[in-house]
Amino acid sequence: MLAKDMIRNFPRNKFVFLFQRIPYATVSLNLPTQLTAVSLLQCMFKILLSHPSRSKLECKYHPHAVLIEDSHAGDMVCSMCGLVVADRVIDVGSEWRTFSNDANAKDMCRVGASENLLLSGGDLSTMISGPSFSDSRQVDEQGKPLYRSRRNLSSADRVLTSAFREISQMAEHLNLPKSISDHANLLFKQVHETKNLRGRSNDAVSTACLYMACRQEGVPRTFKEVCAVSRVSKKEIGKVFKKILKILETNVQSVTVEDFMSRFCGNLNLNIAVQRVANVVARRALNLNLVAGRSPVSVAAAAIYMAAYALGYQKEKREIGEVAGCAEATITCTYRAMHARASELFPEDVRLTIRPLPL
């Protein structure tokens, strides 16, 4: 009865404070962890006596109202009238803020790496150390302790993890954003789940998925560019790419000259004026059917050569070919097909009579 009377007469807001402080008091006051009802009540009063200033916090208009702690402003506010009873209250809780944005880099605030939603949850691992660091069998050549990684990966997740790593490396070499590699990872997972490309190497499938992701995201790369960062031939990438289109029952937009023009001009350090003229030249050449059967890359390279020369920027065909990924002879053939009607290709504000194009 004594305990019930004490609880009945005790203010409610002080009970809230006491229950918040019990986990800290059991350690600081050396109290047992397994508490009965009576010992718990005794613990609460010990906390009250050890914090006399905090126990006196109450609203002068509503003494029995519960006080709400605003952790953002550091205020103790009355729940009835909103009166700020105390300010600048120190928050003793843990701070769990992190700014890693689930990046792949190491984050010391996390216990493990961020979870990959494309896997079946088997990307979680446990590092197991040896029984003793003094054992010579547990030390490598540099004297560092050896660890074993206990992973619960299925065969499908092992294939996906290896392919994702390969796609990430290729995207990094091509200076592609992370959104492109994530899209390629999703395409590879969809293709892998269909099990229709078992005879093809995973390198070819991952490279074709990256090429397809670039096309669908509006930042296309040529087969030569993708092949340069892969271990697969251009012919194999093209075959796998066509099969993926049939398996996923999807299409990609056709590659146009404008898709490459800004990137090529940027890599050649040409300004926006040259890029504008080159776009007009290439578009009119296509409308006049002067470059039928030519690839958009060769047409873009020839148009850049013509526009740069007409505007006073001397760029060699070899230099343009290295950036565009096509041979110098290919640029020459495309350029000659466009040269005969050059006066019809350029905008009206470009005067070719002052600087005629070379043959």
Short mmCIF file of C-alpha atoms in Angstrom, two decimals:
data_model
loop_
_atom_site.label_atom_id
_atom_site.label_comp_id
_atom_site.label_asym_id
_atom_site.label_seq_id
_atom_site.Cartn_x
_atom_site.Cartn_y
_atom_site.Cartn_z
CA MET A 1 0.00 0.00 0.00
CA LEU A 2 2.86 2.33 0.71
CA ALA A 3 4.23 1.92 -2.82
CA LYS A 4 0.79 2.49 -4.35
CA ASP A 5 0.27 5.69 -2.35
CA MET A 6 3.70 6.97 -3.36
CA ILE A 7 3.00 6.32 -7.03
CA ARG A 8 -0.50 7.87 -6.82
CA ASN A 9 0.78 11.09 -5.24
CA PHE A 10 3.86 11.43 -7.43
CA PRO A 11 3.59 14.01 -10.29
CA ARG A 12 3.18 12.49 -13.73
CA ASN A 13 5.76 14.66 -15.49
CA LYS A 14 8.41 13.54 -13.01
CA PHE A 15 7.61 9.91 -13.75
CA VAL A 16 8.31 10.58 -17.43
CA PHE A 17 11.66 12.08 -16.60
CA LEU A 18 12.56 9.24 -14.23
CA PHE A 19 11.78 6.51 -16.74
CA GLN A 20 14.03 8.29 -19.24
CA ARG A 21 16.90 8.33 -16.73
CA ILE A 22 16.64 4.73 -15.46
CA PRO A 23 19.03 3.19 -18.06
CA TYR A 24 21.73 5.71 -17.10
CA ALA A 25 21.11 5.42 -13.36
CA THR A 26 21.44 1.65 -13.24
CA VAL A 27 25.03 2.09 -14.35
CA SER A 28 25.99 5.25 -12.46
CA LEU A 29 24.40 4.13 -9.15
CA ASN A 30 25.53 0.48 -9.42
CA LEU A 31 21.95 -0.79 -9.30
CA PRO A 32 20.99 -4.35 -10.33
CA THR A 33 19.66 -4.81 -13.83
CA GLN A 34 16.84 -7.13 -12.74
CA LEU A 35 14.62 -4.83 -10.64
CA THR A 36 11.42 -5.72 -8.81
CA ALA A 37 8.56 -3.26 -8.47
CA VAL A 38 9.72 -2.02 -5.07
CA SER A 39 13.39 -1.72 -6.04
CA LEU A 40 12.37 0.04 -9.24
CA LEU A 41 10.45 2.60 -7.22
CA GLN A 42 13.42 3.07 -4.92
CA CYS A 43 15.62 3.56 -7.97
CA MET A 44 13.30 6.25 -9.26
CA PHE A 45 13.46 8.22 -6.01
CA LYS A 46 17.25 7.93 -5.92
CA ILE A 47 17.35 9.50 -9.37
CA LEU A 48 15.00 12.23 -8.17
CA LEU A 49 17.27 13.05 -5.24
CA SER A 50 20.38 13.00 -7.45
CA HIS A 51 18.77 15.55 -9.85
CA PRO A 52 17.10 18.14 -7.60
CA SER A 53 17.27 20.95 -10.18
CA ARG A 54 15.70 18.86 -12.94
CA SER A 55 12.93 17.59 -10.64
CA LYS A 56 11.74 21.16 -9.98
CA LEU A 57 10.97 21.79 -13.66
CA GLU A 58 7.25 22.34 -14.00
CA CYS A 59 4.89 24.77 -15.63
CA LYS A 60 3.76 27.50 -13.22
CA TYR A 61 0.30 27.52 -14.80
CA HIS A 62 -0.06 23.72 -15.14
CA PRO A 63 2.17 22.09 -12.50
CA HIS A 64 0.99 18.57 -13.30
CA ALA A 65 1.26 18.84 -17.08
CA VAL A 66 3.76 16.70 -18.97
CA LEU A 67 6.79 18.59 -20.24
CA ILE A 68 7.82 17.95 -23.84
CA GLU A 69 11.49 18.12 -24.76
CA ASP A 70 12.22 19.85 -28.07
CA SER A 71 15.52 18.23 -29.05
CA HIS A 72 16.00 20.56 -32.02
CA ALA A 73 15.71 23.81 -30.03
CA GLY A 74 16.83 22.38 -26.67
CA ASP A 75 13.69 23.55 -24.82
CA MET A 76 11.34 21.97 -22.29
CA VAL A 77 7.80 22.98 -23.28
CA CYS A 78 4.54 22.58 -21.38
CA SER A 79 2.15 20.27 -23.22
CA MET A 80 -0.90 22.25 -22.06
CA CYS A 81 -0.07 25.89 -22.80
CA GLY A 82 3.23 25.74 -24.71
CA LEU A 83 5.20 27.68 -22.11
CA VAL A 84 8.96 27.20 -22.39
CA VAL A 85 9.90 26.02 -18.91
CA ALA A 86 13.63 25.55 -19.59
CA ASP A 87 15.92 26.30 -22.50
CA ARG A 88 19.37 25.18 -23.64
CA VAL A 89 18.76 21.65 -22.38
CA ILE A 90 21.67 19.38 -23.24
CA ASP A 91 20.67 16.33 -25.28
CA VAL A 92 22.42 13.29 -23.81
CA GLY A 93 21.18 10.96 -26.55
CA SER A 94 23.31 9.46 -29.29
CA GLU A 95 23.90 11.33 -32.53
CA TRP A 96 23.27 9.07 -35.53
CA ARG A 97 23.60 11.57 -38.35
CA THR A 98 25.52 10.43 -41.41
CA PHE A 99 26.27 12.14 -44.71
CA SER A 100 27.51 9.16 -46.73
CA ASN A 101 24.27 8.93 -48.79
CA ASP A 102 24.73 5.14 -48.95
CA ALA A 103 27.84 5.52 -51.05
CA ASN A 104 30.15 2.62 -51.74
CA ALA A 105 32.99 4.29 -49.86
CA LYS A 106 33.76 3.34 -46.28
CA ASP A 107 31.50 4.95 -43.71
CA MET A 108 32.70 4.70 -40.12
CA CYS A 109 29.16 5.38 -38.86
CA ARG A 110 27.93 2.08 -40.29
CA VAL A 111 28.52 -1.44 -39.07
CA GLY A 112 28.68 -2.79 -42.62
CA ALA A 113 28.39 -1.72 -46.23
CA SER A 114 25.15 -0.38 -47.65
CA GLU A 115 22.70 -3.02 -48.80
CA ASN A 116 22.38 -3.72 -52.51
CA LEU A 117 18.70 -4.08 -53.34
CA LEU A 118 19.49 -5.95 -56.55
CA LEU A 119 20.85 -8.87 -54.53
CA SER A 120 18.82 -11.29 -52.45
CA GLY A 121 20.29 -10.06 -49.18
CA GLY A 122 23.40 -12.22 -49.41
CA ASP A 123 25.73 -9.24 -49.67
CA LEU A 124 25.98 -9.15 -45.88
CA SER A 125 29.20 -10.69 -44.59
CA THR A 126 30.99 -11.36 -41.31
CA MET A 127 34.71 -10.97 -40.72
CA ILE A 128 36.10 -13.76 -38.52
CA SER A 129 39.53 -13.40 -36.97
CA GLY A 130 41.81 -16.20 -35.87
CA PRO A 131 41.97 -17.59 -32.34
CA SER A 132 45.05 -15.58 -31.48
CA PHE A 133 47.16 -12.94 -33.25
CA SER A 134 50.26 -14.51 -31.75
CA ASP A 135 49.79 -17.56 -33.96
CA SER A 136 52.15 -17.29 -36.93
CA ARG A 137 49.62 -18.96 -39.21
CA GLN A 138 47.25 -16.02 -38.73
CA VAL A 139 49.68 -13.37 -40.06
CA ASP A 140 50.44 -12.51 -43.70
CA GLU A 141 53.80 -11.59 -45.24
CA GLN A 142 53.58 -7.98 -44.02
CA GLY A 143 52.81 -9.08 -40.47
CA LYS A 144 49.15 -8.07 -40.68
CA PRO A 145 46.51 -10.36 -39.15
CA LEU A 146 44.52 -12.47 -41.56
CA TYR A 147 40.75 -12.47 -41.58
CA ARG A 148 38.30 -14.84 -43.16
CA SER A 149 35.16 -13.53 -44.76
CA ARG A 150 32.15 -15.67 -44.01
CA ARG A 151 29.65 -14.84 -46.75
CA ASN A 152 26.32 -16.45 -47.38
CA LEU A 153 26.21 -15.80 -51.13
CA SER A 154 24.21 -17.89 -53.52
CA SER A 155 25.56 -18.75 -56.95
CA ALA A 156 23.25 -16.20 -58.57
CA ASP A 157 24.42 -13.44 -56.22
CA ARG A 158 28.05 -14.30 -56.91
CA VAL A 159 27.46 -13.84 -60.64
CA LEU A 160 25.62 -10.57 -60.07
CA THR A 161 28.29 -9.23 -57.72
CA SER A 162 31.05 -9.98 -60.22
CA ALA A 163 29.10 -8.39 -63.08
CA PHE A 164 28.26 -5.28 -61.03
CA ARG A 165 31.94 -4.84 -60.20
CA GLU A 166 32.87 -5.13 -63.89
CA ILE A 167 30.19 -2.63 -64.93
CA SER A 168 31.34 -0.17 -62.28
CA GLN A 169 34.94 -0.34 -63.50
CA MET A 170 33.96 0.17 -67.14
CA ALA A 171 31.67 3.08 -66.26
CA GLU A 172 34.49 4.70 -64.31
CA HIS A 173 36.87 4.43 -67.28
CA LEU A 174 34.22 5.98 -69.55
CA ASN A 175 33.51 8.82 -67.07
CA LEU A 176 29.86 7.82 -66.80
CA PRO A 177 27.68 8.87 -63.86
CA LYS A 178 26.50 6.37 -61.26
CA SER A 179 22.95 6.45 -62.64
CA ILE A 180 24.21 4.81 -65.84
CA SER A 181 25.97 1.99 -63.98
CA ASP A 182 22.89 1.45 -61.79
CA HIS A 183 20.73 1.18 -64.91
CA ALA A 184 23.19 -1.29 -66.43
CA ASN A 185 23.12 -3.36 -63.23
CA LEU A 186 19.34 -3.54 -63.40
CA LEU A 187 19.47 -4.64 -67.05
CA PHE A 188 22.01 -7.35 -66.25
CA LYS A 189 19.85 -8.67 -63.41
CA GLN A 190 16.80 -8.81 -65.68
CA VAL A 191 18.74 -10.65 -68.37
CA HIS A 192 20.31 -13.03 -65.87
CA GLU A 193 16.94 -13.96 -64.38
CA THR A 194 15.60 -14.96 -67.82
CA LYS A 195 18.45 -17.52 -68.21
CA ASN A 196 18.39 -17.08 -72.00
CA LEU A 197 22.07 -16.14 -72.37
CA ARG A 198 23.74 -19.01 -70.56
CA GLY A 199 26.11 -19.69 -73.43
CA ARG A 200 27.46 -16.12 -73.46
CA SER A 201 30.20 -14.85 -71.20
CA ASN A 202 29.22 -12.56 -68.36
CA ASP A 203 31.76 -9.99 -69.58
CA ALA A 204 29.98 -9.73 -72.93
CA VAL A 205 26.56 -9.46 -71.30
CA SER A 206 27.70 -6.81 -68.80
CA THR A 207 29.38 -4.77 -71.56
CA ALA A 208 26.27 -4.95 -73.74
CA CYS A 209 24.10 -3.91 -70.78
CA LEU A 210 26.32 -0.88 -70.19
CA TYR A 211 26.12 0.07 -73.87
CA MET A 212 22.34 -0.32 -73.78
CA ALA A 213 22.05 1.75 -70.59
CA CYS A 214 24.00 4.57 -72.24
CA ARG A 215 21.62 4.51 -75.20
CA GLN A 216 18.50 4.53 -73.02
CA GLU A 217 19.79 7.30 -70.75
CA GLY A 218 20.55 9.61 -73.69
CA VAL A 219 24.37 9.53 -73.40
CA PRO A 220 25.29 6.99 -76.09
CA ARG A 221 28.79 5.64 -76.52
CA THR A 222 30.14 3.99 -79.63
CA PHE A 223 30.93 0.29 -79.79
CA LYS A 224 34.61 1.15 -80.08
CA GLU A 225 34.53 3.24 -76.91
CA VAL A 226 32.84 0.49 -74.93
CA CYS A 227 35.07 -2.18 -76.47
CA ALA A 228 38.19 -0.22 -75.47
CA VAL A 229 37.39 -0.65 -71.75
CA SER A 230 36.19 -4.24 -72.06
CA ARG A 231 37.77 -7.62 -72.74
CA VAL A 232 35.19 -8.47 -75.38
CA SER A 233 35.34 -7.89 -79.13
CA LYS A 234 33.12 -5.40 -80.89
CA LYS A 235 31.40 -8.17 -82.85
CA GLU A 236 30.52 -10.11 -79.70
CA ILE A 237 29.11 -7.00 -78.00
CA GLY A 238 26.90 -6.30 -81.01
CA LYS A 239 25.51 -9.85 -81.05
CA VAL A 240 24.72 -9.87 -77.35
CA PHE A 241 23.17 -6.41 -77.57
CA LYS A 242 20.72 -7.56 -80.26
CA LYS A 243 19.81 -10.64 -78.22
CA ILE A 244 19.15 -8.54 -75.12
CA LEU A 245 16.74 -6.35 -77.09
CA LYS A 246 14.77 -9.45 -78.06
CA ILE A 247 14.85 -10.98 -74.57
CA LEU A 248 13.66 -7.85 -72.79
CA GLU A 249 11.29 -6.96 -75.65
CA THR A 250 12.42 -3.36 -75.69
CA ASN A 251 13.83 -0.87 -78.14
CA VAL A 252 16.34 1.94 -77.98
CA GLN A 253 16.25 5.19 -79.86
CA SER A 254 18.41 5.48 -82.94
CA VAL A 255 21.72 7.23 -82.49
CA THR A 256 21.81 10.66 -84.13
CA VAL A 257 24.62 13.01 -85.00
CA GLU A 258 23.58 15.44 -82.27
CA ASP A 259 24.19 12.76 -79.63
CA PHE A 260 27.94 12.90 -80.27
CA MET A 261 28.44 16.47 -81.42
CA SER A 262 28.65 18.23 -78.03
CA ARG A 263 30.97 15.63 -76.53
CA PHE A 264 33.32 15.58 -79.53
CA CYS A 265 33.50 19.38 -79.68
CA GLY A 266 34.14 19.55 -75.95
CA ASN A 267 36.99 17.06 -76.15
CA LEU A 268 38.48 19.06 -79.04
CA ASN A 269 38.24 22.34 -77.08
CA LEU A 270 35.92 23.90 -79.67
CA ASN A 271 33.43 26.56 -78.62
CA ILE A 272 29.66 26.54 -78.94
CA ALA A 273 29.77 28.44 -82.25
CA VAL A 274 31.62 25.60 -83.96
CA GLN A 275 29.23 23.09 -82.44
CA ARG A 276 26.21 25.03 -83.75
CA VAL A 277 27.60 25.23 -87.29
CA ALA A 278 28.60 21.54 -87.23
CA ASN A 279 25.08 20.54 -86.20
CA VAL A 280 23.60 22.52 -89.10
CA VAL A 281 26.08 21.04 -91.59
CA ALA A 282 25.41 17.47 -90.47
CA ARG A 283 21.64 17.91 -90.42
CA ARG A 284 21.53 19.40 -93.93
CA ALA A 285 23.85 16.72 -95.28
CA LEU A 286 21.46 14.07 -94.01
CA ASN A 287 18.45 15.89 -95.46
CA LEU A 288 20.16 16.13 -98.86
CA ASN A 289 21.00 12.42 -98.72
CA LEU A 290 24.71 13.10 -99.21
CA VAL A 291 25.94 10.66 -96.56
CA ALA A 292 23.62 7.71 -97.06
CA GLY A 293 25.01 4.59 -95.38
CA ARG A 294 27.53 6.52 -93.28
CA SER A 295 27.58 6.13 -89.51
CA PRO A 296 26.55 9.10 -87.35
CA VAL A 297 30.05 9.16 -85.86
CA SER A 298 31.77 9.66 -89.22
CA VAL A 299 29.20 12.28 -90.26
CA ALA A 300 29.72 14.16 -87.00
CA ALA A 301 33.51 14.01 -87.41
CA ALA A 302 33.36 15.33 -90.99
CA ALA A 303 30.93 18.10 -90.01
CA ILE A 304 33.21 19.17 -87.15
CA TYR A 305 36.18 19.27 -89.53
CA MET A 306 34.27 21.46 -92.00
CA ALA A 307 32.86 23.81 -89.35
CA ALA A 308 36.18 24.23 -87.54
CA TYR A 309 38.05 25.01 -90.77
CA ALA A 310 35.41 27.48 -91.94
CA LEU A 311 35.47 29.37 -88.62
CA GLY A 312 39.24 29.54 -88.43
CA TYR A 313 39.99 26.65 -86.07
CA GLN A 314 42.62 24.39 -87.59
CA LYS A 315 41.90 20.81 -86.55
CA GLU A 316 43.58 17.89 -88.28
CA LYS A 317 41.55 14.88 -89.36
CA ARG A 318 43.83 12.64 -87.33
CA GLU A 319 43.06 14.60 -84.15
CA ILE A 320 39.32 14.51 -84.80
CA GLY A 321 39.52 10.79 -85.58
CA GLU A 322 41.22 10.05 -82.27
CA VAL A 323 38.42 11.77 -80.38
CA ALA A 324 35.58 10.34 -82.47
CA GLY A 325 37.05 6.85 -82.66
CA CYS A 326 37.04 6.55 -86.44
CA ALA A 327 39.83 6.29 -89.00
CA GLU A 328 41.21 9.30 -90.84
CA ALA A 329 40.33 7.69 -94.18
CA THR A 330 36.69 7.36 -93.09
CA ILE A 331 36.52 11.06 -92.27
CA THR A 332 38.09 11.90 -95.63
CA CYS A 333 35.54 9.85 -97.59
CA THR A 334 32.61 11.39 -95.73
CA TYR A 335 34.07 14.86 -96.09
CA ARG A 336 34.48 14.50 -99.87
CA ALA A 337 30.85 13.41 -100.18
CA MET A 338 29.78 16.60 -98.41
CA HIS A 339 32.32 18.98 -99.97
CA ALA A 340 30.68 19.18 -103.40
CA ARG A 341 27.61 20.92 -101.99
CA ALA A 342 29.27 22.72 -99.09
CA SER A 343 27.62 26.03 -99.97
CA GLU A 344 24.22 24.46 -99.29
CA LEU A 345 25.26 22.95 -95.97
CA PHE A 346 26.53 25.96 -94.06
CA PRO A 347 24.28 28.55 -92.39
CA GLU A 348 23.75 31.83 -94.18
CA ASP A 349 25.91 33.78 -91.71
CA VAL A 350 29.04 31.73 -92.52
CA ARG A 351 30.88 33.13 -95.57
CA LEU A 352 32.83 30.35 -97.28
CA THR A 353 34.11 32.68 -99.99
CA ILE A 354 36.62 34.17 -97.55
CA ARG A 355 38.04 30.80 -96.48
CA PRO A 356 37.29 28.07 -99.02
CA LEU A 357 37.31 24.48 -97.83
CA PRO A 358 40.24 22.29 -98.88
CA LEU A 359 39.76 19.26 -101.06
#
